[in-house]
Coordinates of C-alpha atoms and ligand atoms in Angstrom, one line a residue:
M12 CA -2.5 -7.7 -15.8
S13 CA 1.2 -7.9 -15.3
V14 CA 3.4 -5.5 -17.3
I15 CA 7.1 -6.1 -17.4
L16 CA 9.8 -4.2 -19.3
G17 CA 11.6 -6.3 -21.9
I18 CA 14.9 -5.2 -23.6
D19 CA 16.4 -6.9 -26.7
I20 CA 20.2 -6.3 -27.2
G21 CA 21.0 -6.8 -30.9
G22 CA 24.0 -6.0 -33.1
S23 CA 22.7 -2.7 -34.4
G24 CA 20.1 -1.6 -31.9
I25 CA 19.0 -2.1 -28.3
K26 CA 15.2 -1.9 -28.1
G27 CA 12.8 -2.0 -25.2
A28 CA 9.1 -1.8 -24.4
P29 CA 6.8 -2.7 -21.5
V30 CA 4.9 -6.0 -22.3
D31 CA 1.6 -7.3 -21.0
T32 CA 2.8 -10.8 -20.2
A33 CA -0.8 -12.2 -20.3
T34 CA -1.3 -11.2 -24.0
G35 CA 2.2 -10.7 -25.3
K36 CA 1.3 -7.2 -26.5
L37 CA 3.5 -4.2 -26.1
V38 CA 1.7 -1.6 -24.0
A39 CA 3.9 1.4 -25.1
E40 CA 5.8 2.2 -28.2
R41 CA 9.2 0.6 -28.5
Y42 CA 12.2 2.8 -27.8
R43 CA 15.5 2.0 -29.7
I44 CA 19.0 3.2 -29.1
P45 CA 21.8 2.2 -31.5
T46 CA 24.1 -0.4 -30.1
P47 CA 27.4 1.3 -29.1
E48 CA 30.3 0.6 -31.5
G49 CA 32.0 -2.6 -30.4
A50 CA 29.3 -3.4 -27.8
A51 CA 31.6 -3.4 -24.8
P52 CA 29.9 -4.4 -21.5
D53 CA 30.1 -0.9 -19.9
A54 CA 28.7 0.9 -22.9
V55 CA 25.9 -1.6 -23.3
R56 CA 25.1 -1.4 -19.6
D57 CA 24.7 2.3 -19.9
V58 CA 22.2 2.0 -22.8
V59 CA 20.2 -0.6 -20.8
A60 CA 20.1 1.8 -17.8
E61 CA 19.0 4.6 -20.1
L62 CA 16.1 2.5 -21.5
V63 CA 15.0 1.6 -18.0
R64 CA 15.0 5.3 -17.1
H65 CA 13.1 6.2 -20.3
F66 CA 10.2 3.9 -19.5
G67 CA 10.3 4.5 -15.7
H68 CA 8.3 1.3 -15.4
P69 CA 8.7 -0.3 -12.0
G70 CA 9.4 -4.0 -11.3
P71 CA 11.7 -6.6 -12.8
V72 CA 13.3 -6.3 -16.2
G73 CA 14.1 -9.0 -18.8
V74 CA 17.1 -8.5 -21.1
T75 CA 18.2 -10.6 -24.1
F76 CA 21.8 -11.1 -25.2
P77 CA 23.3 -12.9 -28.3
S78 CA 25.4 -15.4 -26.4
I79 CA 25.2 -18.4 -24.1
V80 CA 23.6 -17.2 -20.9
Q81 CA 23.8 -19.6 -18.0
H82 CA 22.5 -18.6 -14.6
G83 CA 22.9 -14.9 -15.5
K84 CA 26.4 -15.2 -16.9
T85 CA 27.2 -14.5 -20.5
L86 CA 29.6 -17.3 -21.5
S87 CA 30.4 -16.8 -25.2
A88 CA 31.0 -14.0 -27.6
A89 CA 30.6 -15.2 -31.2
N90 CA 29.6 -11.7 -32.6
V91 CA 30.2 -9.4 -29.6
D92 CA 33.0 -8.0 -27.5
R93 CA 35.0 -10.7 -25.8
G94 CA 34.7 -8.9 -22.5
W95 CA 31.3 -10.5 -22.1
I96 CA 32.8 -14.0 -21.7
G97 CA 32.3 -15.1 -18.1
L98 CA 30.7 -11.8 -17.1
D99 CA 27.8 -11.8 -14.5
A100 CA 25.5 -9.9 -16.8
D101 CA 22.5 -10.2 -14.5
A102 CA 24.6 -8.5 -11.7
L103 CA 26.0 -5.8 -14.1
F104 CA 22.5 -4.7 -15.3
T105 CA 20.9 -5.1 -11.8
R106 CA 23.5 -2.8 -10.3
A107 CA 23.2 -0.2 -13.1
T108 CA 19.4 -0.1 -13.1
G109 CA 18.5 -0.9 -9.4
R110 CA 16.0 -3.5 -10.8
D111 CA 16.0 -7.2 -10.7
V112 CA 17.3 -8.0 -14.2
T113 CA 17.1 -11.5 -15.8
V114 CA 19.3 -12.0 -18.8
I115 CA 18.4 -14.7 -21.4
N116 CA 19.8 -15.8 -24.8
D117 CA 18.2 -13.8 -27.6
A118 CA 17.0 -16.8 -29.6
D119 CA 15.6 -18.5 -26.5
A120 CA 13.6 -15.4 -25.7
A121 CA 12.3 -15.2 -29.3
G122 CA 11.4 -18.9 -29.2
L123 CA 9.5 -18.6 -25.9
A124 CA 7.5 -15.7 -27.2
E125 CA 6.7 -17.5 -30.6
V126 CA 5.4 -20.7 -28.9
R127 CA 3.3 -18.8 -26.5
F128 CA 1.9 -15.9 -28.6
G129 CA 3.2 -16.4 -32.1
A130 CA 3.7 -18.9 -34.9
G131 CA 4.0 -21.9 -32.5
A132 CA 1.0 -21.1 -30.2
G133 CA -0.9 -24.3 -29.4
V134 CA 1.6 -26.5 -31.4
P135 CA 2.3 -29.7 -29.4
G136 CA 5.6 -31.5 -29.5
V137 CA 9.1 -30.3 -30.5
V138 CA 9.3 -26.8 -32.0
L139 CA 12.7 -25.6 -33.2
V140 CA 12.9 -21.8 -33.6
L141 CA 15.9 -20.6 -35.6
T142 CA 16.7 -16.9 -36.0
F143 CA 18.8 -15.8 -39.0
G144 CA 20.7 -12.6 -38.7
T145 CA 24.4 -11.8 -38.1
G146 CA 24.5 -15.3 -36.6
I147 CA 22.0 -18.2 -36.4
G148 CA 20.3 -18.5 -33.0
S149 CA 18.2 -21.5 -31.9
A150 CA 15.5 -22.3 -29.4
L151 CA 14.4 -25.9 -28.7
I152 CA 11.0 -26.1 -27.1
H153 CA 9.0 -29.2 -26.1
D154 CA 5.4 -28.7 -25.2
G155 CA 6.2 -25.2 -24.1
V156 CA 9.3 -26.1 -22.1
L157 CA 12.5 -24.5 -23.3
V158 CA 15.9 -26.3 -23.3
P159 CA 18.1 -23.2 -23.1
N160 CA 21.4 -22.5 -24.9
T161 CA 21.2 -25.0 -27.7
E162 CA 23.5 -22.8 -29.9
L163 CA 22.7 -24.8 -33.1
G164 CA 24.1 -22.1 -35.2
H165 CA 27.5 -23.4 -34.2
L166 CA 27.0 -27.0 -35.5
Y167 CA 29.7 -27.9 -38.0
L168 CA 28.0 -28.0 -41.4
K169 CA 30.6 -27.5 -44.2
G170 CA 33.8 -29.1 -43.2
D171 CA 35.2 -26.9 -40.4
K172 CA 32.6 -24.1 -40.9
H173 CA 29.9 -23.4 -38.4
A174 CA 26.4 -23.3 -39.8
E175 CA 26.1 -19.6 -39.1
T176 CA 29.2 -18.7 -41.0
W177 CA 27.7 -20.3 -44.1
A178 CA 23.9 -19.9 -43.9
S179 CA 23.2 -16.8 -41.7
D180 CA 21.6 -13.7 -43.3
R181 CA 25.0 -12.1 -43.0
A182 CA 26.5 -14.9 -45.1
R183 CA 23.8 -14.3 -47.7
E184 CA 24.9 -10.7 -47.9
R185 CA 28.6 -11.4 -47.7
D186 CA 28.5 -14.0 -50.5
D187 CA 26.1 -11.9 -52.5
L188 CA 23.5 -14.8 -52.8
N189 CA 20.1 -14.5 -54.3
W190 CA 17.2 -15.8 -52.1
K191 CA 17.1 -19.1 -54.0
Q192 CA 20.8 -19.7 -53.5
W193 CA 20.6 -18.8 -49.8
A194 CA 17.5 -21.0 -49.4
K195 CA 19.5 -24.0 -50.7
R196 CA 22.1 -23.5 -47.9
V197 CA 19.3 -23.1 -45.3
S198 CA 17.5 -26.2 -46.6
R199 CA 20.7 -28.3 -46.2
Y200 CA 21.0 -27.0 -42.6
L201 CA 17.4 -27.7 -41.8
Q202 CA 17.6 -31.2 -43.2
Y203 CA 20.6 -31.9 -41.0
L204 CA 18.6 -30.6 -38.0
E205 CA 15.6 -32.8 -38.9
G206 CA 17.9 -35.8 -38.7
L207 CA 19.1 -34.8 -35.2
F208 CA 15.9 -33.5 -33.6
S209 CA 12.8 -34.6 -35.6
P210 CA 11.0 -31.4 -34.8
D211 CA 7.2 -31.1 -35.4
L212 CA 7.7 -27.5 -36.5
F213 CA 10.4 -25.1 -37.7
I214 CA 9.8 -21.4 -37.0
I215 CA 12.1 -19.1 -38.9
G216 CA 12.8 -15.8 -37.2
G217 CA 15.2 -12.9 -37.3
G218 CA 15.1 -10.1 -39.9
V219 CA 14.4 -12.6 -42.8
S220 CA 11.0 -13.5 -41.3
K221 CA 9.6 -10.2 -42.8
K222 CA 10.6 -11.4 -46.3
A223 CA 9.3 -14.9 -46.2
D224 CA 7.7 -14.7 -49.7
K225 CA 11.3 -14.4 -51.1
W226 CA 12.8 -17.5 -49.6
Q227 CA 10.1 -19.8 -48.3
P228 CA 9.0 -21.2 -51.7
H229 CA 12.6 -22.3 -52.2
I230 CA 13.0 -24.1 -48.9
E231 CA 13.0 -27.9 -48.9
T232 CA 12.7 -29.9 -45.7
K233 CA 12.4 -33.7 -45.6
R234 CA 9.2 -33.9 -43.6
T235 CA 8.9 -31.0 -41.2
K236 CA 6.4 -28.1 -41.5
L237 CA 8.0 -24.7 -41.6
V238 CA 6.5 -21.2 -40.9
P239 CA 8.0 -17.7 -40.6
A240 CA 8.0 -16.2 -37.1
A241 CA 4.9 -14.1 -36.4
L242 CA 6.1 -11.6 -33.8
Q243 CA 9.1 -10.5 -35.9
N244 CA 11.0 -7.6 -34.2
D245 CA 9.1 -7.8 -31.0
A246 CA 9.7 -11.5 -30.2
G247 CA 12.9 -10.9 -28.2
I248 CA 11.3 -8.1 -26.1
I249 CA 8.3 -10.2 -25.3
G250 CA 10.3 -13.3 -24.4
A251 CA 12.6 -11.3 -22.2
A252 CA 9.6 -10.0 -20.2
M253 CA 8.2 -13.5 -20.0
M254 CA 11.5 -14.8 -18.4
A255 CA 11.7 -11.9 -16.0
E256 CA 8.1 -12.7 -14.9
R257 CA 8.9 -16.4 -14.4
R258 CA 11.9 -15.5 -12.3
A259 CA 10.0 -13.1 -10.2
Q260 CA 7.4 -15.8 -9.5
A261 CA 9.9 -18.5 -8.8
Ligands
BGC13 C1 25.3 -16.8 -30.7 C2 24.0 -17.2 -30.1 C3 22.9 -16.2 -30.6 C4 22.9 -16.2 -32.1 C5 21.9 -15.2 -32.6 C6 25.2 -16.8 -32.2 O1 26.4 -16.4 -32.8 O2 26.3 -17.8 -30.4 O3 24.1 -17.2 -28.7 O4 21.7 -16.7 -30.1 O5 24.2 -15.8 -32.6 O6 22.1 -13.9 -32.2

């Protein structure tokens, strides 16, 4: 059994837990520290280091981050401090923790976990995982292989608006939409994605996956099956641990 610490950096909380990467199960209770106001790199780095100390678990660490992450660098900052743009986040966290840290986009981590242990387990073909929260995250996976950093929340959907500014869960709250009204926006977005990617399955994650009974009956896709994510809050932590393990084995 290989147990690896996974850490999920979100807008309101930074959560971690050791994960059995053979089963996808957390082997200890999650520990959560509120995200420091503004989420500046040094403040987030200190929280990640505190989580690593808290668990004291040896070995590599996987960390998710809500931006493009290419070869360990965070390259965008749609909903976080701009100081992350171009930062070598792998190196920042590795120095602060003394561990080999692998950083991965938050939706990519959630997607990997869902297709291995969750709602997409055993599904062949193209699976598109979308997370609805402050933004919209995306993970495109074909027969278990991830194409990282698709950033489909930033497709232009309504004139000059990104999909996430119009159809995220934050947009639902901001525009005071009921679930049916929000589902109409999401349906339009999903139908657009169907035209571009012809997925075999949509998996809908993020905070809204816990409330699927409210919105799922109102969603209309053209031909693609849709399911809510199964791992909910743990998906990012599990996917981060999976990525750290892959890198350690590479
Ligand atoms: C970011 C993505 C992220 C998504 C969900 C978007 O604004 O650009 O990198 O995956 O939010 O957090």
